Short mmCIF file of C-alpha atoms and ligand atoms in Angstrom, two decimals:
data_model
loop_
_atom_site.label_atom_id
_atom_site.label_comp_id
_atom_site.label_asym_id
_atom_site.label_seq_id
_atom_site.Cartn_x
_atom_site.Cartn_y
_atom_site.Cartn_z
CA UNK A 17 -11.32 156.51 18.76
CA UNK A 18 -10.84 159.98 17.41
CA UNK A 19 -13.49 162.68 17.65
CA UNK A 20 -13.58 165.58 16.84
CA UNK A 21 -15.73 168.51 18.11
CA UNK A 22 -18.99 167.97 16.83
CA UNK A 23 -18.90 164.60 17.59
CA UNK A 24 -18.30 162.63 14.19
CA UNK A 25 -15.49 160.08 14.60
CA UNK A 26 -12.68 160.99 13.04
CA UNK A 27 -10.99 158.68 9.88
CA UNK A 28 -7.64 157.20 11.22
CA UNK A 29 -6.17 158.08 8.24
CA UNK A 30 -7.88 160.61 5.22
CA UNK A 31 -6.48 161.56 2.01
CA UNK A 32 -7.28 164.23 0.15
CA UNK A 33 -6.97 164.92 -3.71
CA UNK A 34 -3.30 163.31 -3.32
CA UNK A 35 -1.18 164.31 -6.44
CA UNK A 36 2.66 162.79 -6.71
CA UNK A 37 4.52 163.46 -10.10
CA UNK A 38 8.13 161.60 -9.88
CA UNK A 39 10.89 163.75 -12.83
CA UNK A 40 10.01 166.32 -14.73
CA UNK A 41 9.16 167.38 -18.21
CA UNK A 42 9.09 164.43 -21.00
CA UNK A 43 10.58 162.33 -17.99
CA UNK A 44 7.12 163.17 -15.60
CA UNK A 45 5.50 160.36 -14.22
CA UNK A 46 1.95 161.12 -12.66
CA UNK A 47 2.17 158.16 -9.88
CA UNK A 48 -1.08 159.53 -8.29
CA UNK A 49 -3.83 161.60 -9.99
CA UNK A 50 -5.71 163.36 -6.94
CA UNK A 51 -6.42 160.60 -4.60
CA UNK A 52 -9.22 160.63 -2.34
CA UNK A 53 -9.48 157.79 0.19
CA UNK A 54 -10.19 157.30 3.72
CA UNK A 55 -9.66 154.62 6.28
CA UNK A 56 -11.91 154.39 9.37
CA UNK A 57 -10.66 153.41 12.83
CA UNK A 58 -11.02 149.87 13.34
CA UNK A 59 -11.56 148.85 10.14
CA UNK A 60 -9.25 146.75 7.92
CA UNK A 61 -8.68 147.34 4.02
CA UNK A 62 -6.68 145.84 1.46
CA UNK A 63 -5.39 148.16 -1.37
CA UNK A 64 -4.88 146.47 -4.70
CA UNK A 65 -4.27 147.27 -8.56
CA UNK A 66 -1.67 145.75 -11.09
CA UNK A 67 1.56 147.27 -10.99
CA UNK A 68 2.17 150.65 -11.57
CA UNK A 69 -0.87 151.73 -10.37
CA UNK A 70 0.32 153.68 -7.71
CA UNK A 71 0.19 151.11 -4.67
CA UNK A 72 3.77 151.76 -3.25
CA UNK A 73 3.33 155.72 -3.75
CA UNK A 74 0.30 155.62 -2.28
CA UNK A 75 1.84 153.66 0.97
CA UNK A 76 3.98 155.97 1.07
CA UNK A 77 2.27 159.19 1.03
CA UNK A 78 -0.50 158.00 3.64
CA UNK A 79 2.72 157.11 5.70
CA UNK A 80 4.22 160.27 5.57
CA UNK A 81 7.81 158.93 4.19
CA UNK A 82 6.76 160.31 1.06
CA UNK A 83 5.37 164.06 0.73
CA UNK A 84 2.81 164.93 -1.61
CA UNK A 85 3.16 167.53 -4.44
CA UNK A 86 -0.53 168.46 -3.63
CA UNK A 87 -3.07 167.38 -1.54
CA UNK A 88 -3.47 166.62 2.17
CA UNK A 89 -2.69 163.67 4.03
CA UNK A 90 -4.10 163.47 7.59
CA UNK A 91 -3.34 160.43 10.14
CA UNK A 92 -5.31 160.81 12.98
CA UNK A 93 -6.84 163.64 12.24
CA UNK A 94 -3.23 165.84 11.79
CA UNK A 95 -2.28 167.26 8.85
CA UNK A 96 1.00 165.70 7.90
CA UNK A 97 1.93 168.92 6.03
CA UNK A 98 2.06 170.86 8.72
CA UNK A 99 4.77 169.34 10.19
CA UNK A 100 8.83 169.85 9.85
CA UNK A 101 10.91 166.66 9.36
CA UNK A 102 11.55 166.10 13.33
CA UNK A 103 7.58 166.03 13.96
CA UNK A 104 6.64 163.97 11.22
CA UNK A 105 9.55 161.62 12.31
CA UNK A 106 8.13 161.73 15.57
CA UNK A 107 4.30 161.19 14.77
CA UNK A 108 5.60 158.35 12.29
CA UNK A 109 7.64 156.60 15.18
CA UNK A 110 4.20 157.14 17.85
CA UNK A 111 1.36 157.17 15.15
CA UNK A 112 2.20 154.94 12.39
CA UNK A 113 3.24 150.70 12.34
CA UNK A 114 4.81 149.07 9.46
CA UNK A 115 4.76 145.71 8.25
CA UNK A 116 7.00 144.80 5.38
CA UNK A 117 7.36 141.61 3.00
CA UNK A 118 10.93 141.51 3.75
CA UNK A 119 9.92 141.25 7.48
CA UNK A 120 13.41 143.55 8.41
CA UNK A 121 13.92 142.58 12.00
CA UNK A 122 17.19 143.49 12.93
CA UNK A 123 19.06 140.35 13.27
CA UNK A 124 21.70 140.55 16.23
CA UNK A 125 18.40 141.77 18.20
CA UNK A 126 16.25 139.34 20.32
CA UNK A 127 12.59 138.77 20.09
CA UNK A 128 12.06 141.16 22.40
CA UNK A 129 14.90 143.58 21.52
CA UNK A 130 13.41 143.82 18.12
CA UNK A 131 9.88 144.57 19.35
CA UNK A 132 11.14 147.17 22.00
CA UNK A 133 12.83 149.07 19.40
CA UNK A 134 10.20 151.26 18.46
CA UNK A 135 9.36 152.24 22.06
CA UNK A 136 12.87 153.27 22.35
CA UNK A 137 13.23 154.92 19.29
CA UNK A 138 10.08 157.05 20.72
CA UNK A 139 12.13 158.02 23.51
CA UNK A 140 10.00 155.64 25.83
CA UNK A 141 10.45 153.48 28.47
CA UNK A 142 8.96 150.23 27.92
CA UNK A 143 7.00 148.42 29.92
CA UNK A 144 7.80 144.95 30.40
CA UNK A 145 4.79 143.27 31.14
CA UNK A 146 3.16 145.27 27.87
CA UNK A 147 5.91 144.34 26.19
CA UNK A 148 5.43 140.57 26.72
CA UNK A 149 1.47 140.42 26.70
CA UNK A 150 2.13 141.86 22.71
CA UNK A 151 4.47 139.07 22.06
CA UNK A 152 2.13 136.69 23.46
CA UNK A 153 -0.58 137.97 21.36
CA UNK A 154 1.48 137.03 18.51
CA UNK A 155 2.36 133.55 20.04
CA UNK A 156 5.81 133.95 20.80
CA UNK A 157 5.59 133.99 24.03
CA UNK A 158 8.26 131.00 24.49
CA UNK A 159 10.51 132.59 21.80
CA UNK A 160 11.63 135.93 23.40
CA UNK A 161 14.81 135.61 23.57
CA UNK A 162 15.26 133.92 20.00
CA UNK A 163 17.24 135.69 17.32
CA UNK A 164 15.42 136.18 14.12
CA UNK A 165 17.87 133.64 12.50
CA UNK A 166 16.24 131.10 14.67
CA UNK A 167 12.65 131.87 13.91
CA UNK A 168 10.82 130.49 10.51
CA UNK A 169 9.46 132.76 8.18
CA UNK A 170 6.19 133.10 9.85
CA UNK A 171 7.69 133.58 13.21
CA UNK A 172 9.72 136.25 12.27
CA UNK A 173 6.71 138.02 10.02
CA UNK A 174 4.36 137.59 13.84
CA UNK A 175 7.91 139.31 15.43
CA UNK A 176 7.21 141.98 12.93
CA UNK A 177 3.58 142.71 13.61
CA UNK A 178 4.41 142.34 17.36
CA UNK A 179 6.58 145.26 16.77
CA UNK A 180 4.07 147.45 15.10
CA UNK A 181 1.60 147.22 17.72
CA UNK A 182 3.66 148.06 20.27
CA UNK A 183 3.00 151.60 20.19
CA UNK A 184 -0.87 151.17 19.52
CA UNK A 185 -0.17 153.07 16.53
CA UNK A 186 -3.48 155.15 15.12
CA UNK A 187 -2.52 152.80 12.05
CA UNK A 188 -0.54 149.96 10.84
CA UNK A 189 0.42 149.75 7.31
CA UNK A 190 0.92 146.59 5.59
CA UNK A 191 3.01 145.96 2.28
CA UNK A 192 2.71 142.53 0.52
CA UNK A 193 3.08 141.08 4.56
CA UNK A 194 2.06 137.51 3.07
CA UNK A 195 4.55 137.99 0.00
CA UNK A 196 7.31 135.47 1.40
CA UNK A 197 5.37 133.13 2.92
CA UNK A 198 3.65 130.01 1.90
CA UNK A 199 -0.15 129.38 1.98
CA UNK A 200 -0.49 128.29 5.42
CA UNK A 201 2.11 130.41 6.91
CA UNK A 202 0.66 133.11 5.47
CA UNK A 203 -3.02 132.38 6.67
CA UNK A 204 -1.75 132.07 10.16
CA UNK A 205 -0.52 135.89 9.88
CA UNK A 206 -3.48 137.17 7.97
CA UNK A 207 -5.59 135.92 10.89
CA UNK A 208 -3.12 137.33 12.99
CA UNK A 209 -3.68 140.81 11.40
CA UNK A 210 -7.77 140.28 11.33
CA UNK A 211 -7.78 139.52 14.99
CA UNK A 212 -5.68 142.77 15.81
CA UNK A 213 -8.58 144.51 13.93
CA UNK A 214 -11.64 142.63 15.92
CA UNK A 215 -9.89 142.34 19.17
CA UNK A 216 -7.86 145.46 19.75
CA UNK A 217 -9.34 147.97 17.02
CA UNK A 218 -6.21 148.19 15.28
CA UNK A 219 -6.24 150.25 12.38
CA UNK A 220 -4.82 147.95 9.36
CA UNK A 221 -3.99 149.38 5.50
CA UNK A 222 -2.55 147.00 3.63
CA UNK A 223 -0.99 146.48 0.20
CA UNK A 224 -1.45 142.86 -1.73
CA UNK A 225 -1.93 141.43 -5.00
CA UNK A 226 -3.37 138.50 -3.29
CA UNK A 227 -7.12 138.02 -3.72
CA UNK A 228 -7.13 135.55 -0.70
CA UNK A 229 -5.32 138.18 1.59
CA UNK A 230 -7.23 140.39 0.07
CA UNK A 231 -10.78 138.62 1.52
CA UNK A 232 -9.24 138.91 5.40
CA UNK A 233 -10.24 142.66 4.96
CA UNK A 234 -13.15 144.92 5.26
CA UNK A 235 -13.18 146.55 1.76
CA UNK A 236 -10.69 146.53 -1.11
CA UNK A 237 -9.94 149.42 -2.73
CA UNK A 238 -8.69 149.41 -6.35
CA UNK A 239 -6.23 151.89 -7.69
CA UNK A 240 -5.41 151.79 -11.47
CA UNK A 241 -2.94 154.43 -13.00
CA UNK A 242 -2.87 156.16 -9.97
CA UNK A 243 -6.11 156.56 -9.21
CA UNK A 244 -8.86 155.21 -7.20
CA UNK A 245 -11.66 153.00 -9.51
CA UNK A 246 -13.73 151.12 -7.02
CA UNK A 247 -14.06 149.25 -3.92
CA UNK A 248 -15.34 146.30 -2.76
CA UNK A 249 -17.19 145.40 0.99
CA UNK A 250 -17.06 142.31 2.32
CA UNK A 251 -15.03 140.70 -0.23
CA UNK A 252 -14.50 137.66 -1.20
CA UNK A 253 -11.13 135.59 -2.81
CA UNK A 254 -13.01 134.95 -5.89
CA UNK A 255 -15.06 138.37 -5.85
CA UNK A 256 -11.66 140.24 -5.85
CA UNK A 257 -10.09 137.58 -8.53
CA UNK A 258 -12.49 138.48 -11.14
CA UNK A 259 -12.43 142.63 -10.36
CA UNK A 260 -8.61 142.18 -10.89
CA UNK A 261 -8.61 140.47 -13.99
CA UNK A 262 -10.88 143.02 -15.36
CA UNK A 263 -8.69 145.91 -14.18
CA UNK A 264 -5.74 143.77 -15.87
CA UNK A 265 -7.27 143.72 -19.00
CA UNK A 266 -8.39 147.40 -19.24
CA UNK A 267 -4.77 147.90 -18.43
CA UNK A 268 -3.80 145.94 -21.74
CA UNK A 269 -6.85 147.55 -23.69
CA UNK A 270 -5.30 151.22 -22.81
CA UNK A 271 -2.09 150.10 -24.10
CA UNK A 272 -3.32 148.97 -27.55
P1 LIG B 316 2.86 150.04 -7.74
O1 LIG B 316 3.31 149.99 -6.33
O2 LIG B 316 1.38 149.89 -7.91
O3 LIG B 316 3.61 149.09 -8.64
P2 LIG B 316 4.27 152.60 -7.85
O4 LIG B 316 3.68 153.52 -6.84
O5 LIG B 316 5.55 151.90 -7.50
O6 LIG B 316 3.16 151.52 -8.31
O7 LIG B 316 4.54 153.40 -9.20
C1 LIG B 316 3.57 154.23 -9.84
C2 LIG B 316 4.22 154.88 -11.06
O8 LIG B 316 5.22 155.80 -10.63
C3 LIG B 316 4.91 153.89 -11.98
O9 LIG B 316 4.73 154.33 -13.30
C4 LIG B 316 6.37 153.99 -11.56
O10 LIG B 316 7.21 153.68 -12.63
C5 LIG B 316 6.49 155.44 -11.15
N1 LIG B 316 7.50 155.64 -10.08
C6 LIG B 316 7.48 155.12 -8.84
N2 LIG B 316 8.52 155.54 -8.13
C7 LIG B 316 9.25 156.35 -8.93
C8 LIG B 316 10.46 157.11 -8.76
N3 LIG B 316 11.12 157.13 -7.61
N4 LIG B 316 10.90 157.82 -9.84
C9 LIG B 316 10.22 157.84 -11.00
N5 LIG B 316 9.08 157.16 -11.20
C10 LIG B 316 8.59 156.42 -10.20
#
């Protein structure tokens, strides 16, 4: 947990009044209207909103790949403008886990290979035993020196996590992780990603348009045209359904 000096626990990750604009002049796109959001440590929340609502700019912004044109983003309680491109590499590679739909292992790596990487890339040397007790969180204990190619979907997605945690990273984010795989696959990760929450107080953002994936979380927070208009605690598959729909058709409303 973060503090800071007065005592009040810190948000693992805080935006504030987040403006992107992609081109310019009859070409500008405002992607995010002054976002305000924060994410508490140990707490797990999906982000939703039909597309084009800003989900992926978003992502990227609180991840520091993308910069803001206004607004601050902090992770862990650090300003991400404030840093050059080395830093915020380096706080990205210590600070920040990613989980993709895609999964993107690198496949001539093994199990472990692939979950040492970002250790490594941090400049540090890994610890074996650490190493292993993450990939035996994930249940792949008797797969580490598989290649990806030999793994099924969900294998490879649990690989993936694996290698997010393995920095303890103040937050993991999560984009469409359930996307490629079926029903039950997929409910074996999203438990996967709830238990890293409850057990190890993982920090877990994560981008779906699934209601079901949705319900693993905390709170759902709903963007539409790039800005935030609600949230929801505690919710529920169907609870989240029904928001959506109505977001969906205030989306077609605008647009008559
Ligand atoms: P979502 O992930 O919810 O589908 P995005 O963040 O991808 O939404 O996009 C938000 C808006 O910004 C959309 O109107 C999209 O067309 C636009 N946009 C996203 N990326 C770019 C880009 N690189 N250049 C221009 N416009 C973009």
């Amino acid at each position: 947990m973060v503090l800071v000096d007065d005592g009040r626990r810190v948000a693992a990750v805080r935006l504030e009044e987040v403006r992107k604009v992609y081109g310019t002049g009859a070409g500008e796109v405002v992607a995010l209207r002054g976002l305000s959001v924060e994410f508490g440590s140990g707490s797990f929340t999906a982000v939703m909103g039909p597309s084009g609502s800003g989900k992926s700019t978003f992502l990227h912004c609180a991840a520091g790949l993308v910069r803001p044109g206004s607004g601050r983003v902090l992770v862990g309680g650090t300003d991400l403008a404030g840093l050059d491109e080395l830093r915020l590499t380096k706080l990205r590679r210590e600070r920040i886990g990613f989980v993709f739909q895609a999964f993107n292992l690198l496949p001539a790596l093994t199990v472990l290979q692939n979950v040492v990487l970002p250790l490594q890339l941090a400049g540090k040397r890994p610890n074996r035993a650490q190493v292993r007790a993450v990939v035996e969180r994930v249940g792949l204990g008797d797969r580490i020196d598989h290649l990806p190619g030999q793994l099924s979907g969900g294998q490879q997605q649990r690989v993936a996590i694996a290698r997010a945690l393995v920095t303890r990273p103040a937050v993991v984010f999560a984009d469409e992780p359930t996307g490629a795989l079926d029903t039950r696959t997929a409910a074996a990760v999203l438990a996967l990603l709830r238990e890293s929450v409850d057990e190890a107080g993982q920090t877990l953002v994560m981008v779906t348009h699934d209601p079901v994936a949705a319900s693993y979380a905390d709170r759902v927070v709903f963007l539409a045209d790039g800005g935030l208009v609600g949230e929801m605690r505690r919710p529920t598959a169907e609870a989240v359904a029904a928001r959506m729909t109505r977001l969906g058709a205030r989306d077609e409303e605008a647009a008559r």
